[in-house]
mmCIF file of C-alpha atoms in Angstrom:
data_model
loop_
_atom_site.group_PDB
_atom_site.id
_atom_site.type_symbol
_atom_site.label_atom_id
_atom_site.label_comp_id
_atom_site.label_asym_id
_atom_site.label_seq_id
_atom_site.Cartn_x
_atom_site.Cartn_y
_atom_site.Cartn_z
ATOM 1 C CA MET I 1 21.487 -29.632 0.174
ATOM 2 C CA SER I 2 22.372 -28.443 -3.041
ATOM 3 C CA THR I 3 22.778 -25.253 -4.757
ATOM 4 C CA SER I 4 20.789 -23.466 -7.426
ATOM 5 C CA PRO I 5 22.239 -23.414 -10.763
ATOM 6 C CA SER I 6 22.932 -19.935 -10.734
ATOM 7 C CA ALA I 7 24.632 -19.364 -7.478
ATOM 8 C CA THR I 8 27.184 -22.121 -8.831
ATOM 9 C CA SER I 9 28.168 -20.344 -12.103
ATOM 10 C CA ALA I 10 27.831 -17.073 -11.497
ATOM 11 C CA ARG I 11 30.294 -14.663 -12.631
ATOM 12 C CA THR I 12 31.533 -11.150 -12.159
ATOM 13 C CA PRO I 13 31.325 -8.288 -15.067
ATOM 14 C CA SER I 14 34.846 -9.441 -16.347
ATOM 15 C CA GLY I 15 34.193 -13.300 -15.950
ATOM 16 C CA GLU I 16 35.704 -13.906 -13.031
ATOM 17 C CA PRO I 17 33.722 -15.891 -10.636
ATOM 18 C CA SER I 18 31.750 -14.334 -7.475
ATOM 19 C CA SER I 19 30.761 -14.950 -4.325
ATOM 20 C CA PRO I 20 27.093 -15.409 -4.356
ATOM 21 C CA VAL I 21 24.854 -16.755 -1.871
ATOM 22 C CA PRO I 22 23.456 -20.242 -1.909
ATOM 23 C CA THR I 23 19.779 -20.753 -2.133
ATOM 24 C CA VAL I 24 18.619 -24.663 -1.507
ATOM 25 C CA ASP I 25 16.968 -25.942 -4.759
ATOM 26 C CA GLY I 26 13.102 -25.178 -4.235
ATOM 27 C CA THR I 27 13.009 -21.910 -1.821
ATOM 28 C CA SER I 28 13.131 -18.587 -3.137
ATOM 29 C CA ARG I 29 14.758 -15.499 -1.258
ATOM 30 C CA PRO I 30 12.913 -12.764 0.934
ATOM 31 C CA PRO I 31 12.144 -9.966 -1.461
ATOM 32 C CA SER I 32 15.100 -6.919 -1.462
ATOM 33 C CA LEU I 33 13.636 -4.245 0.973
ATOM 34 C CA PRO I 34 14.575 -0.591 0.300
ATOM 35 C CA ALA I 35 16.312 1.854 2.641
ATOM 36 C CA GLY I 36 14.650 2.547 5.431
ATOM 37 C CA ALA I 37 11.563 -0.115 5.437
ATOM 38 C CA ARG I 38 9.566 -1.104 8.101
ATOM 39 C CA GLU I 39 8.401 -4.331 8.476
ATOM 40 C CA GLU I 40 4.630 -4.672 9.876
ATOM 41 C CA ALA I 41 3.747 -7.560 11.605
ATOM 42 C CA GLY I 42 5.785 -9.796 9.358
ATOM 43 C CA LEU I 43 3.346 -9.205 6.374
ATOM 44 C CA TYR I 44 4.558 -6.498 4.721
ATOM 45 C CA ALA I 45 7.165 -3.576 4.706
ATOM 46 C CA TRP I 46 6.918 0.129 3.734
ATOM 47 C CA VAL I 47 8.976 3.106 3.548
ATOM 48 C CA PRO I 48 6.533 5.487 6.043
ATOM 49 C CA PRO I 49 7.164 9.506 5.458
ATOM 50 C CA GLN I 50 9.711 10.442 7.481
ATOM 51 C CA GLY I 51 8.444 12.733 10.745
ATOM 52 C CA TRP I 52 4.880 11.013 10.189
ATOM 53 C CA GLN I 53 3.249 10.268 13.696
ATOM 54 C CA ARG I 54 2.604 6.165 13.383
ATOM 55 C CA VAL I 55 -0.609 4.495 15.171
ATOM 56 C CA ALA I 56 -0.913 0.724 15.060
ATOM 57 C CA GLN I 57 -5.044 0.715 14.388
ATOM 58 C CA SER I 58 -3.516 -3.283 14.985
ATOM 59 C CA GLY I 59 -0.903 -5.519 14.044
ATOM 60 C CA SER I 60 -2.116 -5.557 10.059
ATOM 61 C CA GLU I 61 -3.381 -2.092 10.279
ATOM 62 C CA VAL I 62 -0.728 0.945 10.857
ATOM 63 C CA HIS I 63 -2.067 4.844 9.818
ATOM 64 C CA TYR I 64 0.870 7.915 9.227
ATOM 65 C CA THR I 65 -0.440 11.140 10.132
ATOM 66 C CA SER I 66 1.300 13.995 8.691
ATOM 67 C CA PRO I 67 2.499 16.820 10.819
ATOM 68 C CA ASP I 68 0.037 19.295 9.932
ATOM 69 C CA SER I 69 -2.655 16.240 9.812
ATOM 70 C CA ALA I 70 -3.445 17.035 6.260
ATOM 71 C CA GLN I 71 -2.636 13.878 4.707
ATOM 72 C CA GLU I 72 -3.197 10.454 6.201
ATOM 73 C CA ILE I 73 -1.649 7.091 4.879
ATOM 74 C CA VAL I 74 -2.781 3.127 5.827
ATOM 75 C CA ALA I 75 -1.820 0.467 4.896
ATOM 76 C CA ASN I 76 -3.680 -3.031 6.114
ATOM 77 C CA ALA I 77 -3.232 -7.061 5.947
ATOM 78 C CA THR I 78 -5.883 -9.369 6.139
ATOM 79 C CA PRO I 79 -6.436 -13.123 4.635
ATOM 80 C CA ALA I 80 -7.885 -12.644 1.562
ATOM 81 C CA LYS I 81 -11.778 -14.021 0.618
ATOM 82 C CA GLY I 82 -14.120 -13.465 -1.819
ATOM 83 C CA ASP I 83 -13.627 -11.316 -4.857
ATOM 84 C CA LEU I 84 -12.269 -8.014 -3.929
ATOM 85 C CA LEU I 85 -14.104 -5.547 -6.027
ATOM 86 C CA ALA I 86 -17.287 -6.852 -5.163
ATOM 87 C CA GLN I 87 -16.476 -6.591 -1.157
ATOM 88 C CA TRP I 88 -15.087 -2.912 -1.709
ATOM 89 C CA GLN I 89 -18.258 -2.094 -4.099
ATOM 90 C CA GLN I 90 -20.108 -3.562 -1.065
ATOM 91 C CA ALA I 91 -18.228 -1.276 1.233
ATOM 92 C CA GLU I 92 -19.517 1.404 -1.148
ATOM 93 C CA GLY I 93 -23.084 0.925 -0.057
ATOM 94 C CA ASP I 94 -22.051 1.547 3.965
ATOM 95 C CA THR I 95 -19.349 4.743 3.038
ATOM 96 C CA SER I 96 -21.538 6.396 1.105
ATOM 97 C CA LYS I 97 -24.386 6.419 3.351
ATOM 98 C CA GLY I 98 -24.030 10.536 5.022
ATOM 99 C CA LEU I 99 -20.521 12.275 5.178
ATOM 100 C CA ASP I 100 -21.231 14.469 1.456
ATOM 101 C CA TYR I 101 -19.402 10.592 -0.270
ATOM 102 C CA ARG I 102 -18.835 11.012 -3.739
ATOM 103 C CA ARG I 103 -17.581 8.242 -5.999
ATOM 104 C CA ILE I 104 -14.602 9.135 -8.523
ATOM 105 C CA ARG I 105 -13.727 6.138 -9.684
ATOM 106 C CA LEU I 106 -14.085 1.987 -8.106
ATOM 107 C CA GLU I 107 -12.762 -0.507 -11.178
ATOM 108 C CA PRO I 108 -10.049 -2.851 -11.469
ATOM 109 C CA THR I 109 -6.377 -1.651 -12.129
ATOM 110 C CA THR I 110 -3.341 -3.187 -11.932
ATOM 111 C CA PHE I 111 -0.263 -3.034 -8.924
ATOM 112 C CA ARG I 112 3.044 -4.519 -10.430
ATOM 113 C CA GLY I 113 1.766 -6.055 -13.006
ATOM 114 C CA GLU I 114 -1.122 -7.637 -10.652
ATOM 115 C CA SER I 115 -4.428 -8.039 -10.316
ATOM 116 C CA ALA I 116 -5.680 -4.821 -8.194
ATOM 117 C CA VAL I 117 -8.460 -2.686 -7.623
ATOM 118 C CA ALA I 118 -8.568 1.584 -7.169
ATOM 119 C CA TRP I 119 -11.460 3.031 -5.321
ATOM 120 C CA GLU I 120 -11.170 7.049 -5.396
ATOM 121 C CA TYR I 121 -13.645 9.054 -3.955
ATOM 122 C CA THR I 122 -14.437 12.566 -1.798
ATOM 123 C CA VAL I 123 -15.727 12.270 1.954
ATOM 124 C CA MET I 124 -16.528 15.150 4.407
ATOM 125 C CA ALA I 125 -14.603 13.835 7.916
ATOM 126 C CA ARG I 126 -13.702 15.996 10.858
ATOM 127 C CA GLY I 127 -15.467 19.310 9.350
ATOM 128 C CA ARG I 128 -13.531 18.954 5.854
ATOM 129 C CA LEU I 129 -12.684 17.645 2.722
ATOM 130 C CA TRP I 130 -11.206 14.513 1.973
ATOM 131 C CA HIS I 131 -9.760 13.214 -1.093
ATOM 132 C CA VAL I 132 -9.228 9.153 -0.657
ATOM 133 C CA ARG I 133 -7.558 7.393 -2.963
ATOM 134 C CA LEU I 134 -7.315 3.017 -2.110
ATOM 135 C CA LEU I 135 -4.925 0.604 -3.883
ATOM 136 C CA GLY I 136 -5.617 -3.279 -3.227
ATOM 137 C CA PHE I 137 -4.436 -5.942 -4.409
ATOM 138 C CA ARG I 138 -3.476 -9.827 -3.467
ATOM 139 C CA SER I 139 -0.219 -11.759 -3.030
ATOM 140 C CA GLY I 140 -0.333 -15.059 -1.899
ATOM 141 C CA GLY I 141 -3.648 -15.785 0.293
ATOM 142 C CA THR I 142 -3.299 -12.272 1.496
ATOM 143 C CA SER I 143 -4.816 -8.902 0.746
ATOM 144 C CA TYR I 144 -3.495 -6.165 0.799
ATOM 145 C CA GLU I 145 -4.360 -1.540 1.202
ATOM 146 C CA ILE I 146 -2.180 1.410 0.712
ATOM 147 C CA SER I 147 -4.289 4.231 1.241
ATOM 148 C CA THR I 148 -4.180 8.038 1.538
ATOM 149 C CA TRP I 149 -6.716 10.371 2.991
ATOM 150 C CA TYR I 150 -5.853 13.978 2.360
ATOM 151 C CA HIS I 151 -7.186 17.546 1.790
ATOM 152 C CA PRO I 152 -7.722 19.096 -1.967
ATOM 153 C CA ASP I 153 -5.715 21.356 -1.470
ATOM 154 C CA ILE I 154 -2.098 19.677 -1.246
ATOM 155 C CA GLU I 155 -3.455 17.172 -3.522
ATOM 156 C CA ALA I 156 0.140 17.284 -5.710
ATOM 157 C CA ALA I 157 2.318 17.057 -2.758
ATOM 158 C CA ALA I 158 0.274 14.576 -1.000
ATOM 159 C CA LEU I 159 0.078 12.441 -4.458
ATOM 160 C CA ARG I 160 4.013 12.516 -4.619
ATOM 161 C CA VAL I 161 4.083 11.371 -0.866
ATOM 162 C CA TYR I 162 1.835 8.076 -1.625
ATOM 163 C CA ASP I 163 3.352 7.247 -4.529
ATOM 164 C CA GLU I 164 6.470 6.962 -2.796
ATOM 165 C CA VAL I 165 5.296 4.617 -0.007
ATOM 166 C CA ARG I 166 3.540 2.529 -2.342
ATOM 167 C CA GLN I 167 6.338 2.331 -4.668
ATOM 168 C CA SER I 168 8.018 0.799 -1.456
ATOM 169 C CA PHE I 169 5.158 -1.254 -0.294
ATOM 170 C CA THR I 170 6.256 -4.860 -0.249
ATOM 171 C CA PRO I 171 4.740 -7.873 1.314
ATOM 172 C CA LEU I 172 6.467 -10.662 2.922
#
């Protein structure tokens, strides 16, 4: 086994040799996870909001609900198949039937410099108006979705939480 060239030549800022962790040529280190990250089914890791209720719908789909039930954050991973934007456009056909669905946007975007899809809409559910934001992207052979549902009257706080969770999301 050989170590990578950078592992054998690393130096500290003072010029002294450091003690790197060697890697085998052709391999990569697993992604660094933020403090407090929770791994889900070996597919992804994220830092969910503290004090929120966790419900696993399946091994790959996990929901967190705020203590006041005014916001939910969902992550999901599925095998990548076909065009993600086309799939979500098809799903919109089902979503838009009833429930006072109103599209805000469904369009290509980027996430961490890679292709992604953003879908944003409002809908009536459980007798209340909900604002929904979904972000979908692919990594390797997996499609990932990170979404939030929230009551519009808490939008500023809801988006702060959603942004923090999205930034912590790490495909494994």
